Tab-separated table of C-alpha atoms (C1' of nucleotides) in Angstrom:
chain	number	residue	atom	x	y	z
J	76	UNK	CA	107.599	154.680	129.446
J	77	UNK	CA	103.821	153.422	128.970
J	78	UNK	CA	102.355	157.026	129.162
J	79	UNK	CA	100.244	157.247	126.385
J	80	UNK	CA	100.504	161.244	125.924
J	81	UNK	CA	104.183	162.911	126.103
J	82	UNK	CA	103.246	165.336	128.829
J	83	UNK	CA	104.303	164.173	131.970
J	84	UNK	CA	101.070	164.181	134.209
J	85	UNK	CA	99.443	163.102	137.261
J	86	UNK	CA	97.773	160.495	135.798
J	87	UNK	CA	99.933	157.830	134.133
J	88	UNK	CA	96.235	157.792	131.622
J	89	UNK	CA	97.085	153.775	131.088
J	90	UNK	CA	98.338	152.632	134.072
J	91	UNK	CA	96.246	148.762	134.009
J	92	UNK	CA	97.800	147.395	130.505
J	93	UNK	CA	101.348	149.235	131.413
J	94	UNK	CA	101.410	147.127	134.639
J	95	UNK	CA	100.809	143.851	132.461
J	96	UNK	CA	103.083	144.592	130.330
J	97	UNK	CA	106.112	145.573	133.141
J	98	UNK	CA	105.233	142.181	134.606
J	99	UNK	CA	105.494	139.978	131.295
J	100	UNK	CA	109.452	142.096	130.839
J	101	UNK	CA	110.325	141.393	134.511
J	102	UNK	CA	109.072	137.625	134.174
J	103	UNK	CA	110.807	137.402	130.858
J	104	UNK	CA	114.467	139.057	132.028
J	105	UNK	CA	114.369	137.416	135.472
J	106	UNK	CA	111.708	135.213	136.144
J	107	UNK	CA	108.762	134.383	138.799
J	108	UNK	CA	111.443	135.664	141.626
J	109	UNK	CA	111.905	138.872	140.331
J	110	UNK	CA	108.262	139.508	139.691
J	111	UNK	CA	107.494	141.563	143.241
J	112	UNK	CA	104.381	144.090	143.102
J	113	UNK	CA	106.916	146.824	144.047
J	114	UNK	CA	109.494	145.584	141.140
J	115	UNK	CA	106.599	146.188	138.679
J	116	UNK	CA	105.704	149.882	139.778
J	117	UNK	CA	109.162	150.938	140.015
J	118	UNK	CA	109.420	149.391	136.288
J	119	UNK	CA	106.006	151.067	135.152
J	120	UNK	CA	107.793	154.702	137.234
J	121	UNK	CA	104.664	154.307	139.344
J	122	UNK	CA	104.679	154.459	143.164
J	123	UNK	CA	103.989	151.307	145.156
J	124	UNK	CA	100.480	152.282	145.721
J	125	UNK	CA	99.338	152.995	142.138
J	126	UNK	CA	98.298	149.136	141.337
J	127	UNK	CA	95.812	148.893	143.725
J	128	UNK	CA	93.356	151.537	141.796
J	129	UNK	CA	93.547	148.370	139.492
J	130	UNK	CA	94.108	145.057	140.898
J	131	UNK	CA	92.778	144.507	144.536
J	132	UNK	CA	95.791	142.723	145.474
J	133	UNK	CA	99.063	141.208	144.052
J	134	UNK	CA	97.716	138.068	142.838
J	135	UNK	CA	94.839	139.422	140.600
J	136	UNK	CA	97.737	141.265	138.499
J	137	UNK	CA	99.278	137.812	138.317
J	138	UNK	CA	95.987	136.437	137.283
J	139	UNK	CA	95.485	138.812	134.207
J	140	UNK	CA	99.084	138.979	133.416
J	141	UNK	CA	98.326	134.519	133.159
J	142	UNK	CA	95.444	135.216	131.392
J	143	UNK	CA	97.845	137.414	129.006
J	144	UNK	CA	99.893	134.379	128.585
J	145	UNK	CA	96.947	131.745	127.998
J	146	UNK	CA	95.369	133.969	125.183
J	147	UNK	CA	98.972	134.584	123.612
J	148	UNK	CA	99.039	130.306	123.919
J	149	UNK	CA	95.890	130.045	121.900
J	150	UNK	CA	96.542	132.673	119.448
J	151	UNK	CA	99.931	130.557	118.828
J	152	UNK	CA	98.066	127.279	118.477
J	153	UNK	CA	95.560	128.339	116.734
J	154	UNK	CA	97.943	129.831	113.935
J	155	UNK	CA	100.103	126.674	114.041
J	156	UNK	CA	96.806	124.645	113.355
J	157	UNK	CA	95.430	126.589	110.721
J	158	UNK	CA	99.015	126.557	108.650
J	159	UNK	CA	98.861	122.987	108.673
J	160	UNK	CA	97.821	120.274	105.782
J	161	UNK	CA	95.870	117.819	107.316
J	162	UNK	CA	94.200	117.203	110.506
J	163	UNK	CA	97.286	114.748	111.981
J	164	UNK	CA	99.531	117.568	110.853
J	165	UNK	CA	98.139	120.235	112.682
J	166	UNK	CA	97.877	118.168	115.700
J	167	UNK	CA	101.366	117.916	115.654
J	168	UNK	CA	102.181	121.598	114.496
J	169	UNK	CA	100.013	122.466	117.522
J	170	UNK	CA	102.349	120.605	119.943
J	171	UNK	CA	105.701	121.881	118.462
J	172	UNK	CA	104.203	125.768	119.097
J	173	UNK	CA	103.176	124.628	122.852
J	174	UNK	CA	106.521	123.409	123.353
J	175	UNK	CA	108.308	126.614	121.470
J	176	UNK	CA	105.507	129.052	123.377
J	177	UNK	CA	107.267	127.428	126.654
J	178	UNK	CA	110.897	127.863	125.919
J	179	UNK	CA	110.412	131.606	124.500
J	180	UNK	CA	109.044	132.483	127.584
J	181	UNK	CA	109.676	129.710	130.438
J	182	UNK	CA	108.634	131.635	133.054
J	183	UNK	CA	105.789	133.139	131.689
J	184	UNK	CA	104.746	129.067	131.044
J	185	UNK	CA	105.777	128.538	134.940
J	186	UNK	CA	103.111	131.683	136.097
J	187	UNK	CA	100.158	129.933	133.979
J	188	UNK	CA	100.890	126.417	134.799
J	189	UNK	CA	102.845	126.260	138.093
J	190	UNK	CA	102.288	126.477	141.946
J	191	UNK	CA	102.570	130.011	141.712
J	192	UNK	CA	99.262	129.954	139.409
J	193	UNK	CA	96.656	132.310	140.957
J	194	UNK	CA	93.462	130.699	141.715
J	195	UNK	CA	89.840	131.677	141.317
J	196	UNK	CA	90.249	134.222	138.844
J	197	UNK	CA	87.330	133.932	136.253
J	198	UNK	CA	88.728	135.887	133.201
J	199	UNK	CA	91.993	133.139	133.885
J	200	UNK	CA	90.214	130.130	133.760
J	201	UNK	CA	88.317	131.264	130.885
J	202	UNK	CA	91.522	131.963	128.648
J	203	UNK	CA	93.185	128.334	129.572
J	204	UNK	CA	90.037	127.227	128.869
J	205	UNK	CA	89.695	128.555	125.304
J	206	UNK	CA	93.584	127.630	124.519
J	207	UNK	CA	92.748	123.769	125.211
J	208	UNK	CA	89.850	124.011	122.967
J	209	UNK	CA	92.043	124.655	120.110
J	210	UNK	CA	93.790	121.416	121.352
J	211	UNK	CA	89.907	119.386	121.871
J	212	UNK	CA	88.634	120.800	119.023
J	213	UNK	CA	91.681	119.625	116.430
J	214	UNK	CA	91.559	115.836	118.273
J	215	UNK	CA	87.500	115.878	117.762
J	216	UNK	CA	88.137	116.870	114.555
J	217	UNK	CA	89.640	113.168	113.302
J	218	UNK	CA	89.109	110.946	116.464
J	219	UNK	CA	86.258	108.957	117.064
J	220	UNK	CA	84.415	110.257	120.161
J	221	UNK	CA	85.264	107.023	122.585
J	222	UNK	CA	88.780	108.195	122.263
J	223	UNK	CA	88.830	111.478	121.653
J	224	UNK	CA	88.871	112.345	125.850
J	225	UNK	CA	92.360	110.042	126.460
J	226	UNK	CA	93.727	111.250	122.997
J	227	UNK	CA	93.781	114.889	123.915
J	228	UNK	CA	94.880	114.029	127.577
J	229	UNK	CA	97.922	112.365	126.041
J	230	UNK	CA	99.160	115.282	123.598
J	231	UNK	CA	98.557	117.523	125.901
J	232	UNK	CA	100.680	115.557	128.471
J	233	UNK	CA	103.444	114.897	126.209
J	234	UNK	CA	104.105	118.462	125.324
J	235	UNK	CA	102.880	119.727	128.694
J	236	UNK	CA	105.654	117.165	129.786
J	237	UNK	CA	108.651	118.211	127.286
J	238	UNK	CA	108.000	121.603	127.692
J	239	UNK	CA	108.762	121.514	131.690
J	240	UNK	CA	111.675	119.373	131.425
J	241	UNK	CA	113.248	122.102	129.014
J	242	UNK	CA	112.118	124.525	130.636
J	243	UNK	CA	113.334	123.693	134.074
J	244	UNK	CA	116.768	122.174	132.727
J	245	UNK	CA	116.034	119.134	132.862
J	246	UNK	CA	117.556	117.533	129.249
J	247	UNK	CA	120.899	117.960	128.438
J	248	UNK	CA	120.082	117.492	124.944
J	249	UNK	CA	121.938	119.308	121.873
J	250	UNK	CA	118.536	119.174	120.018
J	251	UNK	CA	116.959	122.569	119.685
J	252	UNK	CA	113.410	122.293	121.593
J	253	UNK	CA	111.564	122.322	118.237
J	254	UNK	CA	113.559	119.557	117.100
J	255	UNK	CA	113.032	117.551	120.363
J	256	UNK	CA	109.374	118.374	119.752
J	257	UNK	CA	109.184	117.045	116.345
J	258	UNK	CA	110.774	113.848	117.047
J	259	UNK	CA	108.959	113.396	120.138
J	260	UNK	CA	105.180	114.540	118.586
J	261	UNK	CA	105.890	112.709	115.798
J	262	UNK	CA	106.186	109.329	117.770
J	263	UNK	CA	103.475	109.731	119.614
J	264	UNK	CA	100.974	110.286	116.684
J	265	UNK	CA	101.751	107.073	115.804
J	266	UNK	CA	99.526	105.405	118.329
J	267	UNK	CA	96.198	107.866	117.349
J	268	UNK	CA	93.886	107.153	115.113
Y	96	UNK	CA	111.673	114.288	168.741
Y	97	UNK	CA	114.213	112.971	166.183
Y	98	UNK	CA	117.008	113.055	168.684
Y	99	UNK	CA	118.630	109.652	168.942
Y	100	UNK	CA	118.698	109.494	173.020
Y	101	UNK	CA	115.735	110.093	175.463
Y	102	UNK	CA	117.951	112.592	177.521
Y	103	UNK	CA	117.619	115.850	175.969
Y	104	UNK	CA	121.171	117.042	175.268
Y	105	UNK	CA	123.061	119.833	174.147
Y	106	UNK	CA	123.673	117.950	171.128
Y	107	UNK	CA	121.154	116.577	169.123
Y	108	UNK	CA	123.268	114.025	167.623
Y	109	UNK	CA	121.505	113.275	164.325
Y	110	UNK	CA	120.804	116.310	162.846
Y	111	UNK	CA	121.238	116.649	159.560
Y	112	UNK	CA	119.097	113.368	158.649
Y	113	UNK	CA	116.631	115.446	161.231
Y	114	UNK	CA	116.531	118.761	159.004
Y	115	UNK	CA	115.999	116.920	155.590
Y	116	UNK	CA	112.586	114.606	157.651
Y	117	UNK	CA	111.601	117.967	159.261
Y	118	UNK	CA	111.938	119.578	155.364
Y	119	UNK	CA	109.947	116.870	153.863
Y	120	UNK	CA	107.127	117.062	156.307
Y	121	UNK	CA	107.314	120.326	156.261
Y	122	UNK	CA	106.670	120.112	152.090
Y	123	UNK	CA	103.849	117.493	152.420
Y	124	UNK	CA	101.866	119.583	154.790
Y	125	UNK	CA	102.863	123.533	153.254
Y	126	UNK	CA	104.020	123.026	149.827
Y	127	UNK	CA	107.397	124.648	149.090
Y	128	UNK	CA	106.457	128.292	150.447
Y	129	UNK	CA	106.331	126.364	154.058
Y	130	UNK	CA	109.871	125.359	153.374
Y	131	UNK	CA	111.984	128.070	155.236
Y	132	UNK	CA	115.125	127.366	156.865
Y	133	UNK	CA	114.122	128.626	160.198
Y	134	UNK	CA	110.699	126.697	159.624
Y	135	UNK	CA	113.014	123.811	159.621
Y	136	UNK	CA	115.098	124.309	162.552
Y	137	UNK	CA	111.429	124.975	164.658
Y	138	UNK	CA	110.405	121.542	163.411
Y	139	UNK	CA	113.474	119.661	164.359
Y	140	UNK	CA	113.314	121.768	167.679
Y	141	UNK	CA	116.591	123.746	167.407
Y	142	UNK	CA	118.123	126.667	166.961
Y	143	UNK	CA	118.031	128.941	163.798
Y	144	UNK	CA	121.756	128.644	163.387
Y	145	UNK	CA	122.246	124.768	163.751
Y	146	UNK	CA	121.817	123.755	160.348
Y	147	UNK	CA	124.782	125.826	159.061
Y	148	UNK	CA	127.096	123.168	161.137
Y	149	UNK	CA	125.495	120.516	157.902
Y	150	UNK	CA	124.712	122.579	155.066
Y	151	UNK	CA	126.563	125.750	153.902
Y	152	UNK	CA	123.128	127.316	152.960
Y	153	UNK	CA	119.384	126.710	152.685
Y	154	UNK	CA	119.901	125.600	148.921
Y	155	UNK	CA	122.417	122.809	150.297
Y	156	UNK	CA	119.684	121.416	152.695
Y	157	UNK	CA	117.153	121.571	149.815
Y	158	UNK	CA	119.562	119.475	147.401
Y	159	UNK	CA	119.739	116.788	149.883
Y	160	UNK	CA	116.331	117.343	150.055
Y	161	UNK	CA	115.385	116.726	146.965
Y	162	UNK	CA	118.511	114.250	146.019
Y	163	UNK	CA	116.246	112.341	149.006
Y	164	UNK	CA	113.574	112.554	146.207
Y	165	UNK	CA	115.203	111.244	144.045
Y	166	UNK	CA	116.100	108.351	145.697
Y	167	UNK	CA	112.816	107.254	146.816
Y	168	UNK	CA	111.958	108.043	143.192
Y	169	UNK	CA	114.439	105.643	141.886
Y	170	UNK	CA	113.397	102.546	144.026
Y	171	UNK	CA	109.902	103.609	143.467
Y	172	UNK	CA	110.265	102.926	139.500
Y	173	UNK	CA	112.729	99.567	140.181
Y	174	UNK	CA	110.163	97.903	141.897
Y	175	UNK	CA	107.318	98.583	139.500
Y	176	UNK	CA	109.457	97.614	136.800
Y	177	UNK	CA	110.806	93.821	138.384
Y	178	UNK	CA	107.201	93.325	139.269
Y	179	UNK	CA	106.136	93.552	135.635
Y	180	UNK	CA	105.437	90.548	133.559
Y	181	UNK	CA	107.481	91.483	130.509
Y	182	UNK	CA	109.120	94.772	129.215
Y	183	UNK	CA	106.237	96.825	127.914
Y	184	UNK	CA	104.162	96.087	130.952
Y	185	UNK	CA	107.229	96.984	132.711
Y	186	UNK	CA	107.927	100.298	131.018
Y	187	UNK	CA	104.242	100.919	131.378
Y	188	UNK	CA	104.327	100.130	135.445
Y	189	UNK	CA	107.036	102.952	135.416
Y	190	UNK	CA	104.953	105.169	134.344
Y	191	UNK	CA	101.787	104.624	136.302
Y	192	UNK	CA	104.543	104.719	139.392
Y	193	UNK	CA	106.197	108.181	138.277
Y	194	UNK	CA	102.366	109.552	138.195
Y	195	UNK	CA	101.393	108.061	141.530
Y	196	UNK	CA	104.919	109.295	142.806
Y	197	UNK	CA	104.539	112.559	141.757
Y	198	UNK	CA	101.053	113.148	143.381
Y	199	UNK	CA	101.896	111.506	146.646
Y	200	UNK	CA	104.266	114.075	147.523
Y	201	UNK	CA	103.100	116.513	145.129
Y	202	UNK	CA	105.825	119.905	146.755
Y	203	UNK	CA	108.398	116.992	147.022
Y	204	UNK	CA	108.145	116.655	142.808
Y	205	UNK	CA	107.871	120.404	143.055
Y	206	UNK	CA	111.126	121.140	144.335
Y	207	UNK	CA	112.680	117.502	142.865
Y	208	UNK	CA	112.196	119.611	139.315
Y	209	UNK	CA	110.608	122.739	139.271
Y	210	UNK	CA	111.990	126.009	138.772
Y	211	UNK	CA	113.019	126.164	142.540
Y	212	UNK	CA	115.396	123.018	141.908
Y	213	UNK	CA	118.784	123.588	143.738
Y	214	UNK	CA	121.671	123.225	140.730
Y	215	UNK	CA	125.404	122.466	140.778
Y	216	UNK	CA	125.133	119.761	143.573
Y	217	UNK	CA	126.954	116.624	142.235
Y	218	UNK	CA	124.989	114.724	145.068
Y	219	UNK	CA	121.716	115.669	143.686
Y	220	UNK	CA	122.794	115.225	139.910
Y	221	UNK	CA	123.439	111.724	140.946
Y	222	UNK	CA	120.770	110.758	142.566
Y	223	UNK	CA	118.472	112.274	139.681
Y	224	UNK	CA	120.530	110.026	136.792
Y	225	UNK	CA	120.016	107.092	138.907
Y	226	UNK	CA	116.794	107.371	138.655
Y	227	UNK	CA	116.525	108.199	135.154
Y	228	UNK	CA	118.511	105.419	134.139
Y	229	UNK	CA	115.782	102.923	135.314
Y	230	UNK	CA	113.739	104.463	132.660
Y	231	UNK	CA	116.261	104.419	130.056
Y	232	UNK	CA	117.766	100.568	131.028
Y	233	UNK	CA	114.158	98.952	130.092
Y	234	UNK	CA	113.807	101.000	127.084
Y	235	UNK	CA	117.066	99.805	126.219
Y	236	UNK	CA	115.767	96.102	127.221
Y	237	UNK	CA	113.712	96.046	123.711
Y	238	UNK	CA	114.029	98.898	121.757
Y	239	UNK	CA	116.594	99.542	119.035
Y	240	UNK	CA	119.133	101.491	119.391
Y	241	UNK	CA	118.252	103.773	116.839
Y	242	UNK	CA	115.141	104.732	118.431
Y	243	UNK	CA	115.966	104.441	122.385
Y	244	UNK	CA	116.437	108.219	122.961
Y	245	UNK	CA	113.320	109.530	121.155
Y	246	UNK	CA	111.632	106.708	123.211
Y	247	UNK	CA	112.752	107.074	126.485
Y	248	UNK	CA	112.162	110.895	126.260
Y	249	UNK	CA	108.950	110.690	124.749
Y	250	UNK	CA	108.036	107.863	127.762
Y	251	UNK	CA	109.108	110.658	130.131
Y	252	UNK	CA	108.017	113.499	129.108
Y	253	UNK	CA	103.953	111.887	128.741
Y	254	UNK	CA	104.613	111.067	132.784
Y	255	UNK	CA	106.273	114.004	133.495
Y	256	UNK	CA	103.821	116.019	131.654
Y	257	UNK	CA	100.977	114.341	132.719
Y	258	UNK	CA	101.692	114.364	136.360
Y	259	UNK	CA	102.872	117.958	136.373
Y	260	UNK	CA	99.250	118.946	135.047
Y	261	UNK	CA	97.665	116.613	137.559
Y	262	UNK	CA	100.069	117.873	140.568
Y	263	UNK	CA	99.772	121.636	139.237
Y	264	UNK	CA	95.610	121.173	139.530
Y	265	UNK	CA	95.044	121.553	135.713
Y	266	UNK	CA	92.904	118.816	135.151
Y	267	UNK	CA	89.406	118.607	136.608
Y	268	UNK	CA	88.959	114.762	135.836
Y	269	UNK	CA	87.087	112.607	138.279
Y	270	UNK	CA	89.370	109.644	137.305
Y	271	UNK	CA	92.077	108.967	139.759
Y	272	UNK	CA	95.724	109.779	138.826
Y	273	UNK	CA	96.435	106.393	138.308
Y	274	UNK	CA	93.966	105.511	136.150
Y	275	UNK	CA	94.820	108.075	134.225
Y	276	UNK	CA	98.056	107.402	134.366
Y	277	UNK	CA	97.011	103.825	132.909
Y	278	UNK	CA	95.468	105.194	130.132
Y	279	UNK	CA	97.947	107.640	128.601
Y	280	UNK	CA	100.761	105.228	129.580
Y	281	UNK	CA	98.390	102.663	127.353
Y	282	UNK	CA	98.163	104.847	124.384
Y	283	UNK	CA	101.360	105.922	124.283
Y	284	UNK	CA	102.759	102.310	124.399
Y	285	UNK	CA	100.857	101.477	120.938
Y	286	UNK	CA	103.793	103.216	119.293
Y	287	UNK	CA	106.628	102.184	120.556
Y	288	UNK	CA	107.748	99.190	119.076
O	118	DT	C1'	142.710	105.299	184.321
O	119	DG	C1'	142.756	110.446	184.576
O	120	DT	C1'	143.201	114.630	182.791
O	121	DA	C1'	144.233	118.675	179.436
O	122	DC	C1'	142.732	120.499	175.659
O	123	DA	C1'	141.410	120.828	170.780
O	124	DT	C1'	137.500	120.260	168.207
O	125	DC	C1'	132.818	119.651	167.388
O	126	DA	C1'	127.910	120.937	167.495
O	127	DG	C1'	124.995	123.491	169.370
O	128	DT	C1'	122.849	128.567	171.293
O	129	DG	C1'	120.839	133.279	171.134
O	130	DA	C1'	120.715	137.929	169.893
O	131	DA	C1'	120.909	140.848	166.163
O	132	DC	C1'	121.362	142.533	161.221
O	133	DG	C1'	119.481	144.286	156.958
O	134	DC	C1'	116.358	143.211	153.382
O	135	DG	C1'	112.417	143.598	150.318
O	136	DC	C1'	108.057	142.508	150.562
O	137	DG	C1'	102.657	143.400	150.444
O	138	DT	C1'	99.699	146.356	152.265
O	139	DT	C1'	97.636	150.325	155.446
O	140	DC	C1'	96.744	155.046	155.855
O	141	DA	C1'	95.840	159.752	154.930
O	142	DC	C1'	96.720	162.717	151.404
O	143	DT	C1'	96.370	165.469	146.748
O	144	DG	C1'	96.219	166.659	142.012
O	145	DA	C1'	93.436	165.929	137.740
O	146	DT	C1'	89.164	164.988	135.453
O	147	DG	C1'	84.466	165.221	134.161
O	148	DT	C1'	79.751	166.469	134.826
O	149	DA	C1'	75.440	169.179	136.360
O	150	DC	C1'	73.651	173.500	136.403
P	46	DT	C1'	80.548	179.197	128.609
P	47	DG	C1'	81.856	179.090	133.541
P	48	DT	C1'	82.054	177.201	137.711
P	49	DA	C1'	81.218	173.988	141.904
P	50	DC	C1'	82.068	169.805	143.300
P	51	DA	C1'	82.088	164.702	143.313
P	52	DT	C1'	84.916	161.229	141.757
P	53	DC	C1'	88.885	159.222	139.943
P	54	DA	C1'	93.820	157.998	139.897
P	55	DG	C1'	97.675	158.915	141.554
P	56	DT	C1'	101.488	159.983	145.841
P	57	DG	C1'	104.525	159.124	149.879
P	58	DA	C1'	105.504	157.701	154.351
P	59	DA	C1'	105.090	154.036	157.347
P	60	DC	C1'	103.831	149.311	159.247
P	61	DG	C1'	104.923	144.631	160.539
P	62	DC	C1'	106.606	140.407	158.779
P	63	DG	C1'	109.568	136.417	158.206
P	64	DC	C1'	113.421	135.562	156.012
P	65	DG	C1'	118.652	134.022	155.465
P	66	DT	C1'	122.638	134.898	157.494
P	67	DT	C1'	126.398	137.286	160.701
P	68	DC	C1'	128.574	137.228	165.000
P	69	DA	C1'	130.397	135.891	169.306
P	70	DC	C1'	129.455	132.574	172.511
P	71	DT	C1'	129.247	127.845	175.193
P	72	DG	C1'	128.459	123.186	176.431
P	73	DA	C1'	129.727	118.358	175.097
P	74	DT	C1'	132.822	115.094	173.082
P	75	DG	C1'	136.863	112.572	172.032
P	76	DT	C1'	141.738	111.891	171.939
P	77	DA	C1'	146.860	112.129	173.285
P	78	DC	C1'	149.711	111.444	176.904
DNA sequence: TGTACATCAGTGAACGCGCGTTCACTGATGTAC
DNA sequence: TGTACATCAGTGAACGCGCGTTCACTGATGTAC
């Protein structure tokens, strides 16, 4: 499957990004439940032991496999900002993709965001960290610096905030999700400035 | 200790309001992965099989549960709304209220509409309109008709979003939820008319 | 009012399950001489 | 270039765990006569 020669060897030769990407398939076909360490091996035709040359436990494959998702996230926003025509266009653009990035891949968006979000992992907090810049840095770009803290806070919210209740079922709305995000971050860039 | 009599009986003869105290205590002090069934039954000092005499399953239990939720949710909007001095202030006491509620009882909101949300109970889908429709009744109290739905989901989803970020330990603000709450609840009320 | 008996609401032992992780191992790889 | 050997990256069996749920049961309650 992820062997990167065609011999069948001892060594799987790739093993670290193969387990990422067995976890992202597993999260994406059945979500957070079916993502077990042992689920991933027998999906990456590893035995149960094989992760731990990589990952010193369960949750630091979590971590990296959220990390995964947070630099997908800012790759997404930052292409949605760049494609835009002005600065209060982009802002919006940039909450549309956050709100499609969740419902492509809901619970890929629970893992990074949810209770089930691994903790004290450096290269994690690093990624989130550089997705909400693309955010900070589009609001700094227009808003005057008094504002720019409770400006950001509130897109992010709103989007944060649409993107659960789709993704957890809570709207029984005909609108597509990009729809409900255009009508929604539309409204709210009324009130910035 | 949540039997009705002093004499311990064979019976306990309130159980099933028993379970769903022992469940929420048992979320407020472990999050949801305390919430076991036979974590339940220890708490409410009875058997392992007692429960199935109320609830069919463990997802039953948890829809009363978090129908339970819902109802506290409910009243907890209502009264921040009829203590408001007109309708804006009112929607905007909802929304402070939603935040507070949600960070209260943080594995409560959690289960109330996170991925772990029991479905198909008509009990819980009650309880959960109910409570949306105090939102939706004061939008309706002075918006237009046109522009109540992108409104009242817009309200939501900043509250919804911004509490899930607060409850899911995403933000590392010194401000207290509420105030926070004030703020975004503040901008977001510039546009809606 | 007393009693027979159906029904209700609990008990307690046991089940199979998949999980994360341990242990001791072995085959493959790469490097020093 | 060949070889000895340390290190790396995998295997496979086994562990203990708590879980939800099953089964067969038993004590308490309430109602009909």
């Amino acid at each position: 499957m992820y062997t990167m020669s065609t011999s069948k060897s001892y060594h799987h030769g790739d093993l670290r990004p193969a387990l990422i990407q067995a976890a992202l398939e597993l999260l994406r076909e059945g979500g957070t439940e079916a993502l077990s360490l042992r689920a991933v091996t027998r999906r990456a035709g590893v035995s149960a032991m094989a992760p731990y040359r990589h990952f010193p436990e369960k949750e630091a494959l979590l971590a990296s496999v959220a990390a995964h998702g947070f630099n997908r996230l800012r790759a997404t926003l930052s292409t949605a900002d760049s494609n835009a025509a002005d600065a209060r266009e982009a802002l919006a653009a940039q909450g549309v993709a956050y709100v499609r990035f969740a419902c492509e891949d809901p619970a890929l968006f629970r893992l990074m965001f949810g209770a089930a979000q691994p903790r004290n992992y450096p290269e994690l907090g690093a990624a989130g960290d550089a997705a909400y810049g693309v955010l900070a840095g589009r609001v700094a770009s227009f808003c005057r610096e008094a504002e720019r803290a409770d400006v950001a806070l509130t897109c992010w919210s709103v989007v944060h905030g649409l993107a659960s209740l789709l993704v957890d079922g809570q709207l029984r709305q005909d609108a597509s999700p990009v729809m409900l995000a255009e009508r929604v971050t539309r409204l709210v860039l009324r009130s910035v400035r």
